[in-house]
């Protein structure tokens, strides 16, 4: 009887390990998908996209929310950056080239940190990033340091 009990315990442990491994693989695949989507949306390297995906995940921001926020920001940048300019953020560099997403986000974080928590910061986040903007506030309010 003791031998059967130990075999059942071993079998149970084996199933638990297999299930945990399956969870790790699923999470890794989900993260890889998020990175690939962000890479395409942001026009950045896979390494930069993985940093953004990790930052979003670290602050509990779903990849879909981050993706929608990026699309909203990209529309403004493509349209000349009027919304960004309203908040003192340049969408183009001195040569007229579109600034990187990372640089624009760092400037947005700087503005949010300067404004601090409140309605004005909420309005900035919603205007620049759409409905997902409020979800970005936890890291935006930390300023540039929150992006590192």
Coordinates of C-alpha atoms in Angstrom, one line a residue:
X1 CA 0.0 0.0 0.0
X2 CA 2.8 2.4 0.9
X3 CA 4.4 1.7 -2.5
X4 CA 1.2 2.6 -4.4
X5 CA 0.8 5.8 -2.3
X6 CA 4.3 7.0 -3.1
X7 CA 3.8 6.2 -6.8
X8 CA 0.5 8.2 -6.8
X9 CA 2.3 11.1 -5.1
X10 CA 5.1 10.9 -7.6
X11 CA 2.6 10.9 -10.5
X12 CA 0.7 13.9 -9.0
X13 CA 4.0 15.8 -8.7
X14 CA 4.8 14.9 -12.3
X15 CA 1.4 16.3 -13.5
X16 CA 2.0 19.4 -11.4
X17 CA 5.4 20.0 -12.9
X18 CA 4.0 19.4 -16.4
X19 CA 1.2 21.9 -15.8
X20 CA 3.6 24.5 -14.4
X21 CA 5.9 24.1 -17.5
X22 CA 2.9 24.5 -19.8
X23 CA 2.0 27.7 -18.0
X24 CA 5.5 29.1 -18.4
X25 CA 5.5 28.2 -22.1
X26 CA 2.1 29.9 -22.5
X27 CA 3.2 33.0 -20.7
X28 CA 6.4 33.2 -22.8
X29 CA 4.5 32.8 -26.1
X30 CA 2.0 35.5 -25.0
X31 CA 4.9 37.8 -24.1
X32 CA 6.6 37.1 -27.5
X33 CA 3.3 37.9 -29.3
X34 CA 3.1 41.2 -27.4
X35 CA 6.6 42.1 -28.3
X36 CA 6.0 41.3 -32.0
X37 CA 2.9 43.5 -32.1
X38 CA 4.6 46.4 -30.3
X39 CA 7.6 46.1 -32.6
X40 CA 5.3 46.5 -35.6
X41 CA 3.2 49.3 -34.1
X42 CA 6.2 51.3 -32.7
X43 CA 8.6 50.7 -35.6
X44 CA 11.3 49.8 -33.2
X45 CA 13.7 46.9 -32.7
X46 CA 12.6 43.7 -31.0
X47 CA 14.8 44.7 -28.1
X48 CA 13.1 48.0 -27.7
X49 CA 9.7 46.5 -28.1
X50 CA 10.5 43.9 -25.4
X51 CA 11.4 46.7 -23.0
X52 CA 8.1 48.3 -23.7
X53 CA 6.2 45.1 -23.3
X54 CA 8.0 44.4 -20.0
X55 CA 7.3 47.9 -18.8
X56 CA 3.6 47.6 -19.6
X57 CA 3.4 44.2 -17.9
X58 CA 5.3 45.5 -14.9
X59 CA 2.7 48.1 -14.3
X60 CA -0.2 45.7 -15.0
X61 CA -1.1 47.2 -18.4
X62 CA -2.6 44.7 -20.9
X63 CA -0.9 44.5 -24.2
X64 CA -4.1 45.4 -26.0
X65 CA -4.4 48.6 -23.9
X66 CA -0.8 49.5 -24.7
X67 CA -1.4 48.8 -28.4
X68 CA -4.4 51.1 -28.5
X69 CA -2.5 53.8 -26.7
X70 CA 0.3 53.5 -29.2
X71 CA -2.1 53.7 -32.2
X72 CA -3.7 56.9 -30.8
X73 CA -0.3 58.5 -30.2
X74 CA 0.9 57.4 -33.7
X75 CA -2.1 59.1 -35.3
X76 CA -1.2 62.4 -33.7
X77 CA 2.4 62.1 -34.7
X78 CA 1.4 61.3 -38.3
X79 CA -0.9 64.2 -38.3
X80 CA 1.7 66.7 -37.3
X81 CA 1.8 66.2 -33.5
X82 CA -0.7 69.0 -32.6
X83 CA -1.8 67.3 -29.5
X84 CA 1.7 66.6 -28.4
X85 CA 2.7 70.2 -29.1
X86 CA -0.2 71.4 -26.9
X87 CA 1.6 69.7 -24.0
X88 CA 5.1 70.9 -25.0
X89 CA 6.2 67.7 -26.6
X90 CA 7.9 67.7 -30.0
X91 CA 7.0 65.0 -32.5
X92 CA 9.8 66.0 -34.8
X93 CA 13.5 66.7 -34.2
X94 CA 15.4 69.9 -35.4
X95 CA 15.9 68.3 -38.9
X96 CA 12.2 67.5 -39.3
X97 CA 12.5 63.8 -38.7
X98 CA 9.9 62.0 -36.6
X99 CA 11.3 61.5 -33.1
X100 CA 11.4 57.9 -31.7
X101 CA 8.5 56.5 -29.7
X102 CA 10.9 56.1 -26.7
X103 CA 11.9 59.8 -26.8
X104 CA 8.3 61.0 -27.2
X105 CA 7.2 58.7 -24.3
X106 CA 10.0 60.0 -22.1
X107 CA 8.9 63.6 -22.7
X108 CA 5.3 62.6 -22.0
X109 CA 6.4 61.0 -18.7
X110 CA 8.4 64.1 -17.8
X111 CA 5.3 66.3 -18.4
X112 CA 3.1 63.9 -16.3
X113 CA 5.6 63.9 -13.5
X114 CA 5.8 67.7 -13.5
X115 CA 2.0 68.0 -13.4
X116 CA 1.6 65.3 -10.8
X117 CA -1.5 63.3 -10.1
X118 CA -4.7 65.1 -11.0
X119 CA -7.2 66.1 -13.6
X120 CA -4.8 67.9 -15.8
X121 CA -2.5 64.8 -16.0
X122 CA -5.5 62.6 -16.7
X123 CA -6.6 64.9 -19.5
X124 CA -3.1 64.8 -21.0
X125 CA -3.0 61.0 -20.9
X126 CA -6.5 60.7 -22.4
X127 CA -5.7 63.2 -25.1
X128 CA -2.4 61.7 -26.2
X129 CA -3.2 58.0 -25.7
X130 CA -6.9 57.7 -25.9
X131 CA -9.0 55.6 -23.6
X132 CA -5.9 53.6 -22.6
X133 CA -4.1 56.7 -21.5
X134 CA -5.3 56.5 -17.9
X135 CA -3.9 53.0 -17.7
X136 CA -0.4 54.4 -18.6
X137 CA -0.4 56.9 -15.7
X138 CA 1.3 54.6 -13.1
X139 CA 4.5 54.7 -15.1
X140 CA 4.1 58.1 -16.7
X141 CA 3.8 59.8 -13.3
X142 CA 7.2 58.4 -12.4
X143 CA 8.8 60.5 -15.1
X144 CA 11.7 59.3 -17.2
X145 CA 12.9 57.1 -14.3
X146 CA 9.6 55.0 -14.6
X147 CA 10.6 54.1 -18.2
X148 CA 14.0 52.6 -17.2

